[in-house]
XYZ file of N, CA and C in Angstrom:
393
model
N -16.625 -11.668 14.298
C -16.657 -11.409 12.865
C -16.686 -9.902 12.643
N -15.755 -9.290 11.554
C -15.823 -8.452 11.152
C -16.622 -7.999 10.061
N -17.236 -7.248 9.833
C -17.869 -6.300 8.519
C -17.722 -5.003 8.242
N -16.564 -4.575 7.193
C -16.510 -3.536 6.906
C -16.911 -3.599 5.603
N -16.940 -1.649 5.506
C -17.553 -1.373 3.521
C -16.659 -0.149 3.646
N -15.966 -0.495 2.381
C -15.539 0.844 2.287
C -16.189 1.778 1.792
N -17.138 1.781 1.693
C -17.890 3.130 1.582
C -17.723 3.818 3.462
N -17.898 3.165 4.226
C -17.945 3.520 5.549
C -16.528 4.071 6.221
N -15.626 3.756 5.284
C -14.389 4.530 5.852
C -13.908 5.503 5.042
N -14.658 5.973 4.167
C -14.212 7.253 3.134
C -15.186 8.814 4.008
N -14.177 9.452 4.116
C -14.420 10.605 4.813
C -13.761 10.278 6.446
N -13.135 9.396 6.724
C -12.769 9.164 7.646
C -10.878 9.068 8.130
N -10.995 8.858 9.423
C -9.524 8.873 9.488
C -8.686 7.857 8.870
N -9.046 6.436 8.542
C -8.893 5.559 7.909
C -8.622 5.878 6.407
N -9.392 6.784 6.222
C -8.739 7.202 4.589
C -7.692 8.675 4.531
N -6.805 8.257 3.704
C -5.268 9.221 3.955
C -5.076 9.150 2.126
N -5.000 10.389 1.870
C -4.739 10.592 0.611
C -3.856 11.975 0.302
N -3.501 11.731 -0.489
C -2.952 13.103 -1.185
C -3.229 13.303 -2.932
N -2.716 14.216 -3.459
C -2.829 14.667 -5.155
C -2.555 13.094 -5.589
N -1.481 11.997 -5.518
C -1.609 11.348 -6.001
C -1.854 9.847 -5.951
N -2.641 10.206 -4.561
C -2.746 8.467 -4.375
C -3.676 8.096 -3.184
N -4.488 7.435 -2.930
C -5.877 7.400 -1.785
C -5.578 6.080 -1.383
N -5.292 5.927 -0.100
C -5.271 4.992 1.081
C -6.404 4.489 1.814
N -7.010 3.349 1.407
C -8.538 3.362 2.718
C -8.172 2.291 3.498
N -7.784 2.201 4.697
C -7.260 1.158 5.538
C -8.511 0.469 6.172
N -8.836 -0.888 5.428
C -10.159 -1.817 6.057
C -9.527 -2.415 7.231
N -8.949 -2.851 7.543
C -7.914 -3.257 8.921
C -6.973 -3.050 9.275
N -6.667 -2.222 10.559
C -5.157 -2.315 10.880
C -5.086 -2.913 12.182
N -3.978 -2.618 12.805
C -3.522 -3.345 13.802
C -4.156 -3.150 15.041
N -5.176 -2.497 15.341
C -6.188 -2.203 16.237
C -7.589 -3.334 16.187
N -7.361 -3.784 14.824
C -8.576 -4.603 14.750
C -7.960 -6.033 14.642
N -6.700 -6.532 15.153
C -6.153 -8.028 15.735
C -6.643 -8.782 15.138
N -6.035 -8.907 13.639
C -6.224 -9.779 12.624
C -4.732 -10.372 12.236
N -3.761 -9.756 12.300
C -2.561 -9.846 12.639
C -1.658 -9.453 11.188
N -2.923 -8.666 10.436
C -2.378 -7.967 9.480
C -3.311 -6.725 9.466
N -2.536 -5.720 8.021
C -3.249 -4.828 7.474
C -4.260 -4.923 6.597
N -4.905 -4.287 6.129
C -5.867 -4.394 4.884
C -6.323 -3.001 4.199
N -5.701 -3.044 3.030
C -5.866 -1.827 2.656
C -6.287 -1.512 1.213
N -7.558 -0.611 0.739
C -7.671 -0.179 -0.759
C -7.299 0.607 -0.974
N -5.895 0.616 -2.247
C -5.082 1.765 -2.569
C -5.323 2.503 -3.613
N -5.455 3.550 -4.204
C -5.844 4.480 -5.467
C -4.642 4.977 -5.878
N -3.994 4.709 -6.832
C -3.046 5.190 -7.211
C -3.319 5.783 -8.574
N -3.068 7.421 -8.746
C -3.265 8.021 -9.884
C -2.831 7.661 -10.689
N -3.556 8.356 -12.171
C -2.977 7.556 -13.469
C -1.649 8.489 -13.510
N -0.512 8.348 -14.358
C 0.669 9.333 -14.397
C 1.535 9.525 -13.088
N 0.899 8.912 -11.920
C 1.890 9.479 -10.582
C 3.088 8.306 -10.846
N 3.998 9.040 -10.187
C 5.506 8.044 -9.215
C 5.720 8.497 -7.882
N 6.156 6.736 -7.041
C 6.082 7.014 -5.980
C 7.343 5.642 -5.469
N 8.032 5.909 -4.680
C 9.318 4.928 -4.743
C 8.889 4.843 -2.881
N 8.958 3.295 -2.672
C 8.470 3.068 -1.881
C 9.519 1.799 -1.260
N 9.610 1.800 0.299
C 10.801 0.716 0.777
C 10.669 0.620 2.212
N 9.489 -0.394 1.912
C 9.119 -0.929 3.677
C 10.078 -2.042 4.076
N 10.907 -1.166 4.875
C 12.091 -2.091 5.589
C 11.849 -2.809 6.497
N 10.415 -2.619 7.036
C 9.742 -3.149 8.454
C 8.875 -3.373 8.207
N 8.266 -3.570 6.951
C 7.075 -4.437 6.731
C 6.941 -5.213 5.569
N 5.992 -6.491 5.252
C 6.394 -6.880 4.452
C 4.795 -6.881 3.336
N 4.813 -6.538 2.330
C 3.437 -6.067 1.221
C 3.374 -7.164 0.214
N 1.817 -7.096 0.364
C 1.360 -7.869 -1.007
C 0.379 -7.038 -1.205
N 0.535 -7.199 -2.254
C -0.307 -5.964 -4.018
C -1.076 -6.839 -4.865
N -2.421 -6.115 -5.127
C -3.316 -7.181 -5.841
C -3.657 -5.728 -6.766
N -3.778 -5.876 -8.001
C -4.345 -4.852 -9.048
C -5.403 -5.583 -9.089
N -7.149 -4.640 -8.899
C -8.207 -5.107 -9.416
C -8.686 -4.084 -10.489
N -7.772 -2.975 -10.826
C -8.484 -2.137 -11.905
C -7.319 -1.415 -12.022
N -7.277 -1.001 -13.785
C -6.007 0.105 -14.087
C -4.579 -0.343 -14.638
N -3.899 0.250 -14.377
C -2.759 -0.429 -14.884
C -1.387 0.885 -14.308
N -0.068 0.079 -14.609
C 0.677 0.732 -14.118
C 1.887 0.166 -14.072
N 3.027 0.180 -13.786
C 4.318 -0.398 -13.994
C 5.178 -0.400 -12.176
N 5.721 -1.123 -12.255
C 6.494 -1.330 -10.876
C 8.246 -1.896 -11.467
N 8.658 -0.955 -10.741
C 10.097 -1.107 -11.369
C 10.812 -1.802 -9.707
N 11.944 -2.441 -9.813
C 12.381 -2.818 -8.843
C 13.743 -2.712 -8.746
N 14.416 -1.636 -7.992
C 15.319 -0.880 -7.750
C 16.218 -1.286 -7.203
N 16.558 -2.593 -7.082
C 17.716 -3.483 -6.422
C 18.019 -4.082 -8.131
N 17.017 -4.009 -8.461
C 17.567 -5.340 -10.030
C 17.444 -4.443 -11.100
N 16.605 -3.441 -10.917
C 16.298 -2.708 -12.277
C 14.992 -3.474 -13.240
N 14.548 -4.178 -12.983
C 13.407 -5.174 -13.688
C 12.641 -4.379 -13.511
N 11.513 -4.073 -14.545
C 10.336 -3.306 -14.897
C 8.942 -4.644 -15.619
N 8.201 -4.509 -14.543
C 7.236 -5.205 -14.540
C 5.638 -4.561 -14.615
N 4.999 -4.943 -15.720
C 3.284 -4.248 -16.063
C 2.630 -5.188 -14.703
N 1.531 -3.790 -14.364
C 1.020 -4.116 -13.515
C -0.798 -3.590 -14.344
N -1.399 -4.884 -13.742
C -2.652 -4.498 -14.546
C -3.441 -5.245 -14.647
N -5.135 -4.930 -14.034
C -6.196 -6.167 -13.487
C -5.530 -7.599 -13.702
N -5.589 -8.177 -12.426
C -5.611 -9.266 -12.032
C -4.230 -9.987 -11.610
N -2.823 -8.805 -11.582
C -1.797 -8.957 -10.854
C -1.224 -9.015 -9.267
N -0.908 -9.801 -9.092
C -0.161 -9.477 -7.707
C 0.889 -9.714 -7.737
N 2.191 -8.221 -7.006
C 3.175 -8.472 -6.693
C 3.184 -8.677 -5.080
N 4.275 -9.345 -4.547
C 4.609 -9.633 -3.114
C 6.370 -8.621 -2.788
N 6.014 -8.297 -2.098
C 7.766 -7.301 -1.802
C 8.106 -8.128 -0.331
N 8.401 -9.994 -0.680
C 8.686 -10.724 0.354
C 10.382 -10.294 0.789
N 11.148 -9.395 -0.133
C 12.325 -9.142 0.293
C 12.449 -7.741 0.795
N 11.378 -6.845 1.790
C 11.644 -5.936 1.698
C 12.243 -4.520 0.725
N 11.955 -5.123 -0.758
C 12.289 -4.531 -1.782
C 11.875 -3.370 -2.011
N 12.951 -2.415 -2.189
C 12.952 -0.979 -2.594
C 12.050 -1.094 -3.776
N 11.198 -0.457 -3.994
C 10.534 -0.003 -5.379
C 9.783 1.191 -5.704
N 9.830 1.677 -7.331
C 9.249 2.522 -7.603
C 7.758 2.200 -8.254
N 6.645 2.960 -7.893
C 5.349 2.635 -8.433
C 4.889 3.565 -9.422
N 4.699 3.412 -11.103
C 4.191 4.267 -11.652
C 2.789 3.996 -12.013
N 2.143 4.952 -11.536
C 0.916 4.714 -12.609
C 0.700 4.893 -14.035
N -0.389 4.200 -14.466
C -0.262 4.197 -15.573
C -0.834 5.097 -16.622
N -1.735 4.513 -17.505
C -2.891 5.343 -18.714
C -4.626 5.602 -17.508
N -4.598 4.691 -16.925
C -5.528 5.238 -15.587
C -5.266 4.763 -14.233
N -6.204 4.927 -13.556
C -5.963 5.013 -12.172
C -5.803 3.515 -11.947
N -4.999 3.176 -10.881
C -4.872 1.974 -10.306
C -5.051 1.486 -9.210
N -6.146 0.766 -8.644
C -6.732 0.381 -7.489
C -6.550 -0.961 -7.154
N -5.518 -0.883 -6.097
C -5.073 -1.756 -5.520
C -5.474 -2.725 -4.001
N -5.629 -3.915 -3.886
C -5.971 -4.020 -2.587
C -4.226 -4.709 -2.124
N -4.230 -4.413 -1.014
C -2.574 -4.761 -0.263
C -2.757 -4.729 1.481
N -1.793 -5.849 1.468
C -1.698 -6.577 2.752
C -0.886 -6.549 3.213
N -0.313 -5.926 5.128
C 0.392 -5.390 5.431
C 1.212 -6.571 6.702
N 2.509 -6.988 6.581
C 2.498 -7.744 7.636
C 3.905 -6.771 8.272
N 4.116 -6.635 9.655
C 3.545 -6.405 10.767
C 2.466 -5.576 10.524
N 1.021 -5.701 10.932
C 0.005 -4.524 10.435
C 0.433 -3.438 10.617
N -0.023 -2.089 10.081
C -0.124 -0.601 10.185
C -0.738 -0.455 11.421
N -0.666 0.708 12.074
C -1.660 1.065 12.853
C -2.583 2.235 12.063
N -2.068 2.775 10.871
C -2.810 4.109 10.816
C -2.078 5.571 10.914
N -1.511 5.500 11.698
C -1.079 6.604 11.827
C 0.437 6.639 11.364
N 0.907 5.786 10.593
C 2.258 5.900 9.737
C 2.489 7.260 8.747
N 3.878 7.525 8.719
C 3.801 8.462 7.422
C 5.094 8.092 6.608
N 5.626 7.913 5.287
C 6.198 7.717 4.663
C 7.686 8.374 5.288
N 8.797 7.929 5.424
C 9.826 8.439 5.936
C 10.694 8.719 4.343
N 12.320 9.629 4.526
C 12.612 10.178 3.672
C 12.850 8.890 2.405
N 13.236 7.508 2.713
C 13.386 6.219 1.845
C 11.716 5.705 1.736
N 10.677 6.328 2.031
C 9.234 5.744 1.471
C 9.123 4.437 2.063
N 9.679 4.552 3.422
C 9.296 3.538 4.590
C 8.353 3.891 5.716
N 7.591 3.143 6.324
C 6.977 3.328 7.453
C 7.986 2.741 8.529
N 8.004 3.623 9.782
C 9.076 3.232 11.105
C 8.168 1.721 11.693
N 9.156 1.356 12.183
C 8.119 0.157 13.248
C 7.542 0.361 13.982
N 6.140 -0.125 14.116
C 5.633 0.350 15.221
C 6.305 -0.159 16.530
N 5.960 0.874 17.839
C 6.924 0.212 18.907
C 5.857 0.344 19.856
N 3.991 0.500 19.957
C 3.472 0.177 20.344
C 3.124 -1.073 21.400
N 2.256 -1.355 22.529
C 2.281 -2.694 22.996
C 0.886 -2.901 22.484
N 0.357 -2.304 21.563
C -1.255 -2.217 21.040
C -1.347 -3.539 20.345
């Protein structure tokens, strides 16, 4: 059994942030759950266009609000307590935040390890680990 708090992974390598958006990774692929687990902070006012070709995301809004546009169809969808989108097609998308911050929890299948960084299409590479 696992027990994490995210209070215990803030200040840590597990948390990855920049000006507009805070990453706290409660599981990745080191902890053989056979997914990710992650609390996302997404600023109020940011955009961020995002297209995991090698992984596949589910998005839960528990606070905030914000819009998700989807860049294969053009459909613009409110995002805002108590939504979840799924990007089961590897779908290109853009994430705006909204009037405040948006805190997301999201689930990563093949897990992250952590040490990903957004490539020039706002993809993470595959991992090619035997971890």
């Amino acid at each position: 059994m696992k027990i994490v708090k995210v209070q215990d992974i803030i200040g840590t390598e597990r948390e990855v942030s920049d000006k507009q958006w805070t990453s706290r990774r409660l599981l990745l692929k080191e902890d053989g759950m056979g997914f990710s687990f992650h609390e996302t902070i997404i600023k109020a006012g940011s955009e961020h266009t995002f297209w995991y070709k090698h992984h596949l995301e589910a998005v839960y809004c528990v606070a905030g609000n914000g819009r998700l546009k989807d860049l294969a169809t053009g459909e613009v969808y409110e995002i805002t307590d108590g939504t979840l989108y799924a990007l089961d097609n590897h779908d290109k998308h853009t994430l705006y935040g909204g009037t405040e911050d948006m805190r997301l929890i999201c689930a990563f299948n093949p897990p992250v390890t952590g040490q990903e960084v957004h490539d020039e299409d706002g993809a993470y590479l595959p991992d090619s680990s035997d971890n």
